Rosetta silent file (secondary structure, phi, psi, omega in degrees, C-alpha in Angstrom):
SEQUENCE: XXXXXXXXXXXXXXXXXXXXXXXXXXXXXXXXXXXXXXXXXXXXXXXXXXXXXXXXXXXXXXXXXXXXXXXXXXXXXXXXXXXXXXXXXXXXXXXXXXXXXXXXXXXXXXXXXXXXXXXXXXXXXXXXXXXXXXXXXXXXXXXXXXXXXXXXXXXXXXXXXXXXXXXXXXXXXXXXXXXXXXXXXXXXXXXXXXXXXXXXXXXXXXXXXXXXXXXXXXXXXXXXXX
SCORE:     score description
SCORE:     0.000 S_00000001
   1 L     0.000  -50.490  172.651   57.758  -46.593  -37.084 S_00000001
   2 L   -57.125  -18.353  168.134   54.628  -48.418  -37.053 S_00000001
   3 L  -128.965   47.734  169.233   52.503  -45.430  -38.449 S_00000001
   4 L    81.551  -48.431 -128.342   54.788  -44.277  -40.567 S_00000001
   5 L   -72.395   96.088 -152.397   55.631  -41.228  -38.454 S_00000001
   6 L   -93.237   -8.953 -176.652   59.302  -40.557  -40.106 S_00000001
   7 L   -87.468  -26.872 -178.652   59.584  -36.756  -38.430 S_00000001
   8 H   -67.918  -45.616 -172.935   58.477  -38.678  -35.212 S_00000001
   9 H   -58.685  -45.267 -162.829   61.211  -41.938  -35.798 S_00000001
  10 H   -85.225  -20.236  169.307   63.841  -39.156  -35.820 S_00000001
  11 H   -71.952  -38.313 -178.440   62.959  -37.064  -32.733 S_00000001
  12 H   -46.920  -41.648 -150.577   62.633  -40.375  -30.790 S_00000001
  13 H   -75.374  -32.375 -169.762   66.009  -41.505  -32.087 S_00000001
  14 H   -76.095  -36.539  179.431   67.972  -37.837  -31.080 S_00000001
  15 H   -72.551  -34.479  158.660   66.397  -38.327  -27.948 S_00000001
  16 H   -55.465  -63.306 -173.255   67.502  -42.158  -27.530 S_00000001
  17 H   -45.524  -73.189 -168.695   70.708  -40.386  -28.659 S_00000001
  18 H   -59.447  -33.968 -164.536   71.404  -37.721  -25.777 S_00000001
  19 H   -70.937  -45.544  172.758   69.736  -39.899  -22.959 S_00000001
  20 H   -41.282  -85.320 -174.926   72.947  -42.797  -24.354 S_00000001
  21 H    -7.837  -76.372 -169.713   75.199  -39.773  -23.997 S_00000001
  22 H   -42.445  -71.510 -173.622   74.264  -39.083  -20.316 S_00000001
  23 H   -37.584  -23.890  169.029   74.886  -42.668  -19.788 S_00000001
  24 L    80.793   17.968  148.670   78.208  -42.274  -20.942 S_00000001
  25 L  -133.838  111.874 -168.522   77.670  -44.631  -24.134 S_00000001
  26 H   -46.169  -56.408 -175.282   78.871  -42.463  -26.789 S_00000001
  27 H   -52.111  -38.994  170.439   79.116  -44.981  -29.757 S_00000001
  28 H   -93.652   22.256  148.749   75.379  -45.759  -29.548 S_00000001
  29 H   -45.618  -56.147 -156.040   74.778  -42.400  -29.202 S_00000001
  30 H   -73.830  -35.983 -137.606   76.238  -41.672  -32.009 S_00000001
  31 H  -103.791  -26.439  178.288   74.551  -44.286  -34.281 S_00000001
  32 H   -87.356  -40.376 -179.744   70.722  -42.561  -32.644 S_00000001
  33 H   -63.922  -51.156 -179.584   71.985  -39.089  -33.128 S_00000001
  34 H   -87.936    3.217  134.633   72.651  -40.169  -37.105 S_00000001
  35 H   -47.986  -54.959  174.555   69.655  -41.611  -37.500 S_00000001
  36 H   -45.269  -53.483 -167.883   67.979  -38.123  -36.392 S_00000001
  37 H   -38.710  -59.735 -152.837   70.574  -36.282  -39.052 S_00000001
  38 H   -72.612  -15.875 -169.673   69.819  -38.856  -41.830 S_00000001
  39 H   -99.340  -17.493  164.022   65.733  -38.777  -41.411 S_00000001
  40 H   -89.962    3.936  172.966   65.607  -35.155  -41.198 S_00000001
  41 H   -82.745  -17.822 -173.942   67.796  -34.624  -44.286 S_00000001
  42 H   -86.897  -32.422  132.793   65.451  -36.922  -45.908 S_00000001
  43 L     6.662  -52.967 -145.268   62.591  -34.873  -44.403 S_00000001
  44 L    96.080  -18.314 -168.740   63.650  -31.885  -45.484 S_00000001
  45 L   -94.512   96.618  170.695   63.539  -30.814  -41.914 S_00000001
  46 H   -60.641  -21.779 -169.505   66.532  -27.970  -41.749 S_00000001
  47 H   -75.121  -62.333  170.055   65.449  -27.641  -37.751 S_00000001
  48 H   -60.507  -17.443  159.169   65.744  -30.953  -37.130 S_00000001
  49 H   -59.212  -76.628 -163.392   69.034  -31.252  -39.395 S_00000001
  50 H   -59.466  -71.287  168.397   70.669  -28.631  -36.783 S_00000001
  51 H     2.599  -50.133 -156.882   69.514  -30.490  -33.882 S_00000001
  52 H  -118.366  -10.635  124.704   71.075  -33.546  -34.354 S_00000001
  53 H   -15.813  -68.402 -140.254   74.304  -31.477  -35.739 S_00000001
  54 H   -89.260  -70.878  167.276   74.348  -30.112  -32.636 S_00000001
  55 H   -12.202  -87.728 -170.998   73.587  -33.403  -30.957 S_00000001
  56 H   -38.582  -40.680  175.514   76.536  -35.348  -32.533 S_00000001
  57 H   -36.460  -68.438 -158.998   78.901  -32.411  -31.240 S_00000001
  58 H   -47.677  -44.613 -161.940   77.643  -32.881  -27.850 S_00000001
  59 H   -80.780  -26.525 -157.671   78.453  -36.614  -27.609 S_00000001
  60 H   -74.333  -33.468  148.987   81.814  -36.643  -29.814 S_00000001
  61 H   -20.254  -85.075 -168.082   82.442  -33.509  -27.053 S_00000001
  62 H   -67.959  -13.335 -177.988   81.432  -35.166  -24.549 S_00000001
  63 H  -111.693   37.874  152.910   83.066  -38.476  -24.554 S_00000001
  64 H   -65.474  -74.073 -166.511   86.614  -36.197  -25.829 S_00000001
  65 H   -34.769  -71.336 -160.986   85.784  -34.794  -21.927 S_00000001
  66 H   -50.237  -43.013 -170.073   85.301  -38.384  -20.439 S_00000001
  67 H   -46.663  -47.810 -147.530   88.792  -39.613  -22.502 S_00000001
  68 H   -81.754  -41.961 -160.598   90.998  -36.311  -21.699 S_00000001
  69 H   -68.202  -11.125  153.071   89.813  -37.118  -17.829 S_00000001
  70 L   -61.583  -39.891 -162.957   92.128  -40.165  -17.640 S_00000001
  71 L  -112.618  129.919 -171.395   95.350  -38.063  -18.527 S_00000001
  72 L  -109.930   92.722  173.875   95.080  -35.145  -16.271 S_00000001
  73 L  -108.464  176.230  156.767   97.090  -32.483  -18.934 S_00000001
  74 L   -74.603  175.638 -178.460   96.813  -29.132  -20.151 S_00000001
  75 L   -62.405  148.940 -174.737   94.743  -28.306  -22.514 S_00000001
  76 L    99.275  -34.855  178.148   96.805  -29.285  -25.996 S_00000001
  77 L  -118.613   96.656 -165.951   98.944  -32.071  -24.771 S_00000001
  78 L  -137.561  137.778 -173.296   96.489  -34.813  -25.499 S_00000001
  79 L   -47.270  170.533 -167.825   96.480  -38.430  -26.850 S_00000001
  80 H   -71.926  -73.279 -135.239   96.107  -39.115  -30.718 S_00000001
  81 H   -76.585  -35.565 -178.126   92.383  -40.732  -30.032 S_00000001
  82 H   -53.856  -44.123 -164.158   91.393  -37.433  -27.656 S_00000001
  83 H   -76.786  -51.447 -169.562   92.208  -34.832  -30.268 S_00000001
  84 H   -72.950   -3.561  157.040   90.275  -36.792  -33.473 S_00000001
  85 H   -44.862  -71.070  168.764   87.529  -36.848  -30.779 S_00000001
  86 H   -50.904  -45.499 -154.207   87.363  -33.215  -30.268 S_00000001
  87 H   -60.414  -53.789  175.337   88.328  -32.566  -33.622 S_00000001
  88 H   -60.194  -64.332 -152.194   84.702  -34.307  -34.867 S_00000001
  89 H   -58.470  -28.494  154.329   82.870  -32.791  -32.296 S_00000001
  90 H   -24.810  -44.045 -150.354   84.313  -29.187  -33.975 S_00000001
  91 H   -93.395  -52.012  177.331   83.383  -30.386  -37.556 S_00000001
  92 H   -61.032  -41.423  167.168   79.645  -30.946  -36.095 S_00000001
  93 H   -53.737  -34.014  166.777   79.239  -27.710  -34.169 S_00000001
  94 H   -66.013  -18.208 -170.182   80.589  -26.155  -37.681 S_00000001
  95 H   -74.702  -45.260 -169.288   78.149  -27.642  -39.559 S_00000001
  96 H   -45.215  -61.372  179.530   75.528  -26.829  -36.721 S_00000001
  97 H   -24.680  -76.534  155.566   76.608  -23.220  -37.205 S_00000001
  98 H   -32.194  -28.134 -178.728   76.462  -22.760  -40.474 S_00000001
  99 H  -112.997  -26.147  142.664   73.114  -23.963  -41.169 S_00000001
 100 L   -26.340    0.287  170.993   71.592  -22.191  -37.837 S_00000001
 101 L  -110.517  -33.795  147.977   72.968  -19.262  -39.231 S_00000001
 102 L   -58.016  -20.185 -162.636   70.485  -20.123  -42.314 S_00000001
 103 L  -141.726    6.324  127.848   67.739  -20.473  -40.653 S_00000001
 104 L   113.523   -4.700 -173.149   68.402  -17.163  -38.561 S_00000001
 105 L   -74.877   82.312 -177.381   68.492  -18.760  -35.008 S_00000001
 106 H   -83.215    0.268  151.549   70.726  -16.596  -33.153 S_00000001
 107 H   -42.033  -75.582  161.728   70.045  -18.401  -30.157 S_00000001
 108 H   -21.145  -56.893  155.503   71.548  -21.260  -31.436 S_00000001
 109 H   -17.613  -67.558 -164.112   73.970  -19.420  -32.785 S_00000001
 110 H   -54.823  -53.478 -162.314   75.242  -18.492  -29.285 S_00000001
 111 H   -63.276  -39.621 -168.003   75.063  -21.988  -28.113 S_00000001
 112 H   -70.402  -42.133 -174.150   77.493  -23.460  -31.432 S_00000001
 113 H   -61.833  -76.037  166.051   79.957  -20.654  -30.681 S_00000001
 114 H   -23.688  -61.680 -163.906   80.445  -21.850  -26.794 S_00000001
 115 H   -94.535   -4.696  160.387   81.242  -25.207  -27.548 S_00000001
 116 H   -75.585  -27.210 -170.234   83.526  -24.639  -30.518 S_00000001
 117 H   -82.671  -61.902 -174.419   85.407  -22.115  -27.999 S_00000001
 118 H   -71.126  -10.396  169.021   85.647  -25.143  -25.512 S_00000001
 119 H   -66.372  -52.066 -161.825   86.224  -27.526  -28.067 S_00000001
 120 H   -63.335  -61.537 -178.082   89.460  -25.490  -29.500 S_00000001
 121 H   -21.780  -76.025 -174.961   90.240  -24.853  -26.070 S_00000001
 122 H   -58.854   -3.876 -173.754   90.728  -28.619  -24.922 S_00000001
 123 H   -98.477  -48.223  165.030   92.443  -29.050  -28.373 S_00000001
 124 L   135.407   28.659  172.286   94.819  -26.288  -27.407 S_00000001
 125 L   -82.470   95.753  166.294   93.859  -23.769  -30.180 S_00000001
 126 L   -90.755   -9.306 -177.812   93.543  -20.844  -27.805 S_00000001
 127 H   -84.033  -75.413 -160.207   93.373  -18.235  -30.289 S_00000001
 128 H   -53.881  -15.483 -171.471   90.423  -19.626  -32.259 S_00000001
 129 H   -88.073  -32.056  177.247   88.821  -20.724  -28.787 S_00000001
 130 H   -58.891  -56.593 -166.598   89.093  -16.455  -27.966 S_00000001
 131 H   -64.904  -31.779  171.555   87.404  -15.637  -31.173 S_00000001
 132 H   -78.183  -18.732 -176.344   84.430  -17.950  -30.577 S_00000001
 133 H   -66.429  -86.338 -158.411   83.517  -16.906  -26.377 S_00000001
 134 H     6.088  -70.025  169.995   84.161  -13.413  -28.254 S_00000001
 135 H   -76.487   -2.288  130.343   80.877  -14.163  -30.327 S_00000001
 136 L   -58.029  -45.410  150.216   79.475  -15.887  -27.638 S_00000001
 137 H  -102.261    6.895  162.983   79.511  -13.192  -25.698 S_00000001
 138 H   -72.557  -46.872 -177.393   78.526  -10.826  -27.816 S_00000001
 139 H   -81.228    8.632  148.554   75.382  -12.758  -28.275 S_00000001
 140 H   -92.198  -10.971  150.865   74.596  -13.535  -24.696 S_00000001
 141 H   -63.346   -7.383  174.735   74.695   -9.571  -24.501 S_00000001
 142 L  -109.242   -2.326  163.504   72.266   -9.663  -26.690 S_00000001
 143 L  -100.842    7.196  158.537   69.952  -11.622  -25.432 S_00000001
 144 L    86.320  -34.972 -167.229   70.368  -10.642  -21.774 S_00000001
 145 L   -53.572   74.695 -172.739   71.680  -13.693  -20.814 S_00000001
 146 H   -28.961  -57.970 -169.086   73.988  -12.985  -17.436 S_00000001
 147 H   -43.318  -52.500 -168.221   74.621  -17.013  -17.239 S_00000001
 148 H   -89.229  -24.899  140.446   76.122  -17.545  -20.267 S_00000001
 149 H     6.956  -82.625  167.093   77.682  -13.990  -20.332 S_00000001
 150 H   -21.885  -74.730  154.701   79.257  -15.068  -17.313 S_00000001
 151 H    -5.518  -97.179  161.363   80.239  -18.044  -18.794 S_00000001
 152 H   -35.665  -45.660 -177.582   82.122  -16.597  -21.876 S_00000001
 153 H   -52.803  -64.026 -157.315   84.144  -14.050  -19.087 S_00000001
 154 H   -60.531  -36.618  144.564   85.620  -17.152  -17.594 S_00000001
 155 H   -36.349  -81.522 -179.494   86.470  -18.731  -20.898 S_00000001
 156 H   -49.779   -8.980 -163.478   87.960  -16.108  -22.279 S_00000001
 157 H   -92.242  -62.249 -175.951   89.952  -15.442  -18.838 S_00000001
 158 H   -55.526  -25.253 -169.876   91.099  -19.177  -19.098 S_00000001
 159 H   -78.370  -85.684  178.590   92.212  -19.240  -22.736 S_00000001
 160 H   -12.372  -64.333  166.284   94.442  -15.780  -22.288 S_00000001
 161 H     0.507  -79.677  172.775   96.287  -17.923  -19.767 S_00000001
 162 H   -79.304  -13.246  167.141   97.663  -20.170  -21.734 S_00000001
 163 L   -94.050   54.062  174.376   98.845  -17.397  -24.579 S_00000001
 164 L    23.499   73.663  174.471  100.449  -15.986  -21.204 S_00000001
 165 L  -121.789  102.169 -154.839   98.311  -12.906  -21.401 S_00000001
 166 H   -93.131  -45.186  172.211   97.702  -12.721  -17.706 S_00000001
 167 H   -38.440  -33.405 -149.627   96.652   -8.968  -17.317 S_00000001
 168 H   -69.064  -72.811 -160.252   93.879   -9.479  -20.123 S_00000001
 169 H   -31.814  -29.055 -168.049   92.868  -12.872  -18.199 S_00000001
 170 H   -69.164  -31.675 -179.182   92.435  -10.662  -14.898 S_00000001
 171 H  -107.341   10.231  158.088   90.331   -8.385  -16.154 S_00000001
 172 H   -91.214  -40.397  174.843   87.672  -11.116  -17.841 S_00000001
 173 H   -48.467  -40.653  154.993   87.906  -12.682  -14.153 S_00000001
 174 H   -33.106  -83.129 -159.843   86.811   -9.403  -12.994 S_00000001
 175 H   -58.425  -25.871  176.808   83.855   -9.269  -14.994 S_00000001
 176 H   -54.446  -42.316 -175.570   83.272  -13.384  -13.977 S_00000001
 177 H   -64.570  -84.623 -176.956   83.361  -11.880   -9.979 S_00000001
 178 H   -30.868  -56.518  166.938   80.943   -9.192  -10.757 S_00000001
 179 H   -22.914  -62.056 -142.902   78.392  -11.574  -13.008 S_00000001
 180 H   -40.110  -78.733 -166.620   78.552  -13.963   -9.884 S_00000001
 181 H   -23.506  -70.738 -156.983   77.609  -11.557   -7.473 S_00000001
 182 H   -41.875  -45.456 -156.589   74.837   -9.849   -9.586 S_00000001
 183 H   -92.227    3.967 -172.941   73.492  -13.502  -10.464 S_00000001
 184 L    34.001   46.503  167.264   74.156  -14.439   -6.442 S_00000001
 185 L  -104.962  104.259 -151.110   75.998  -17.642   -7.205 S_00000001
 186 H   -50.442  -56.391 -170.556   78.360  -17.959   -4.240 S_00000001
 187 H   -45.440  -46.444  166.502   80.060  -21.078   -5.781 S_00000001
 188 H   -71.341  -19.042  153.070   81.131  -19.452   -9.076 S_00000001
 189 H   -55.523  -66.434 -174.391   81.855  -16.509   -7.088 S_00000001
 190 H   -19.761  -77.690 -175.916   84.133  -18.568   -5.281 S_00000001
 191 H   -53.190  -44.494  174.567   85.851  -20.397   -7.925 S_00000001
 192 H   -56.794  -32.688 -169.845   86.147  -16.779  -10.021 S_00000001
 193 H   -95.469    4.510  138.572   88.198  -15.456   -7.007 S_00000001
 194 H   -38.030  -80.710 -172.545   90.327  -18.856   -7.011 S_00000001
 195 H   -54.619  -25.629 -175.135   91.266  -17.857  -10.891 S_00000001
 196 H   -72.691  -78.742 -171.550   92.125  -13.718   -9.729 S_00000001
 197 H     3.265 -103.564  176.803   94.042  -15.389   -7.026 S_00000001
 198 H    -4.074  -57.299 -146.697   96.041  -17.437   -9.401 S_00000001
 199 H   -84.014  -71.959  141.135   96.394  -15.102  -11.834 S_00000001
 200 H    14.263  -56.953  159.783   97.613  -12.317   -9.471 S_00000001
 201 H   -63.551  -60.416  161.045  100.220  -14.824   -8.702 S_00000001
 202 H   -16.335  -58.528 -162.351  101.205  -15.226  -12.054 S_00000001
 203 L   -86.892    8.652 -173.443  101.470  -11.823  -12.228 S_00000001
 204 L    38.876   69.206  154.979  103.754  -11.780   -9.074 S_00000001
 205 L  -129.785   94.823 -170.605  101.240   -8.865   -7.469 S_00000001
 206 L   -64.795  -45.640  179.695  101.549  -11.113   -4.418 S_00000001
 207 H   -37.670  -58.628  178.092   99.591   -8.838   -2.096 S_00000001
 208 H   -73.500   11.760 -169.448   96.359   -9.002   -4.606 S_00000001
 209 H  -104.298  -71.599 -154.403   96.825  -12.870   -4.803 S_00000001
 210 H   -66.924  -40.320 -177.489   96.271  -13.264   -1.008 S_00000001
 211 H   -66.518  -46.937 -174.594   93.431  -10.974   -1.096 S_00000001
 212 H   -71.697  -61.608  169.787   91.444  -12.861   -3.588 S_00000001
 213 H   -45.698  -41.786 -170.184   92.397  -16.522   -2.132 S_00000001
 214 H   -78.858  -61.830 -162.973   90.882  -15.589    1.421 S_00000001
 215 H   -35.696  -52.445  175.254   87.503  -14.541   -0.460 S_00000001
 216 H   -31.105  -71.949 -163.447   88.025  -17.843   -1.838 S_00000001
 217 H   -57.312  -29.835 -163.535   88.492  -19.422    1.630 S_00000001
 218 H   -77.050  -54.187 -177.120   85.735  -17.233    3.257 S_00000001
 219 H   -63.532  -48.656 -167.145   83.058  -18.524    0.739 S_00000001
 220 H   -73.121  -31.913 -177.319   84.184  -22.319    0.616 S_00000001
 221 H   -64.132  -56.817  168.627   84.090  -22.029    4.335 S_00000001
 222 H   -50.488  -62.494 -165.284   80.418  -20.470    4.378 S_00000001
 223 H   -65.999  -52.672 -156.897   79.152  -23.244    1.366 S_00000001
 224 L    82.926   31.731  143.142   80.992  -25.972    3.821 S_00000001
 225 L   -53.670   97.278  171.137   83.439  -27.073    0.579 S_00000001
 226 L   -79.660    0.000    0.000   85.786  -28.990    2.451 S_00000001
C-alpha cells in the first residue's frame, strides 16, 4: 500500500484470505478474498479475477464443510444456513469457471469442476454433482493426473449411491481400488475397499461384501488404524 503496489495489495490480501480460511475464520476471509476480486477487477487482472473467484468458493465451501459437521446427515438434508453456504460457494466456482474457461486454463478448469461436483453433492444435487467429476475426470485424463483421476472415481462412485445406482457405483470403486494400488496409497486403498464392501452389501452379493471388508481389515491392520 505504501508504494502504491495495487497488483501487490491484492495478492497479499487473497493470501491473508486463505491463511483466515485455514484458521477456520471464514467471514474475514471473505472480506480479504474480496478485496483480491475487487483490486484485480480494477486492475484489469483476469488471472487474478479467477483466483480470488476461486478463493471465495473455497472459504464459502469450506466453512458449508465446518457447519454441515455439527449435524451429522446425508448429503441433502441440511439446515437453511448450510445450503445458502454451499449454494455461494457454487455461484463462485461458476463464475471461476466461466472466466478460466476465457482465459483457456484447463487446469483450472479441472480444479472448478471438482468442487462444484462436491459442492452439489453436499447440497444433494447428485445428478449435477455426476456431470461435473464427469468433466473432472475427463480432464485429469488429460493431463495425466492419477490423483485427481482417482479422486473423480470415488466421487462419482459416492454420488450413484444416493440415486440408488449401486452397480454403476461398484464399478467407479473398482477403478478407485486400481488407481490406489497403481499410485501405492494403502490408505485410500483401504477406504476404496470399505466403499466395494458396502456397496456389495447394498447389492445383497453378500459373499463379495466380506471379501472386500477383510482387505479393508488386512490394510487398517498393517497401517495400525485402530
Amino acid at each position: 500500500r505504501t508504494i502504491g503496489d495495487r497488483i501487490g495489495e491484492a495478492k497479499a490480501s487473497g493470501n491473508l484470505g486463505n491463511t483466515l480460511k485455514i484458521l477456520g475464520q471464514f467471514d474475514e476471509a471473505v472480506v480479504c478474498c474480496q478485496r483480491h476480486l475487487d483490486i484485480s477487477q480494477e486492475q484489469g487482472d483476469k488471472v487474478g479475477e479467477a483466483r480470488a473467484l476461486y478463493n471465495i468458493g473455497n472459504v464459502y465451501h469450506a466453512k458449508g464443510k465446518h457447519l454441515s459437521w455439527n449435524v451429522a446427515q446425508d448429503p441433502g438434508c441440511l439446515p437453511q444456513e448450510v445450503k445458502e453456504t454451499l449454494q455461494k460457494a457454487s455461484e463462485y466456482y461458476e463464475r471461476n469457471l466461466s472466466l478460466v474457461k476465457e482465459l483457456g486454463d484447463r487446469a483450472a478448469q479441472g480444479r472448478a469442476y471438482g468442487n462444484l461436483g462436491n459442492t452439489q453433492y453436499l447440497l444433494g444435487n447428485f445428478s449435477e454433482a455426476i456431470a461435473f467429476h464427469k468433466e473432472r475426470l475427463a480432464i485429469a485424463k488429460e493431463f495425466g493426473d492419477k490423483a485427481a483421476e482417482r479422486r473423480a472415481y470415488s466421487n462419482l462412485g459416492n454420488a450413484h449411491i444416493f440415486l440408488g445406482r449401486f452397480d454403476i457405483s461398484a464399478e467407479y470403486y473398482k477403478k478407485t481400488l486400481q488407481l490406489s494400488r497403481q499410485l501405492k496409497d494403502q490408505a485410500v486403498e483401504a477406504q476404496a475397499c470399505y466403499s466395494l464392501g458396502n456397496t456389495y452389501t447394498l447389492l445383497q452379493d453378500y459373499e463379495r461384501a466380506i471379501e472386500y471388508h477383510l482387505k479393508h481389515l488386512v490394510i487398517a491392520q498393517e497401517l495400525g488404524d485402530r
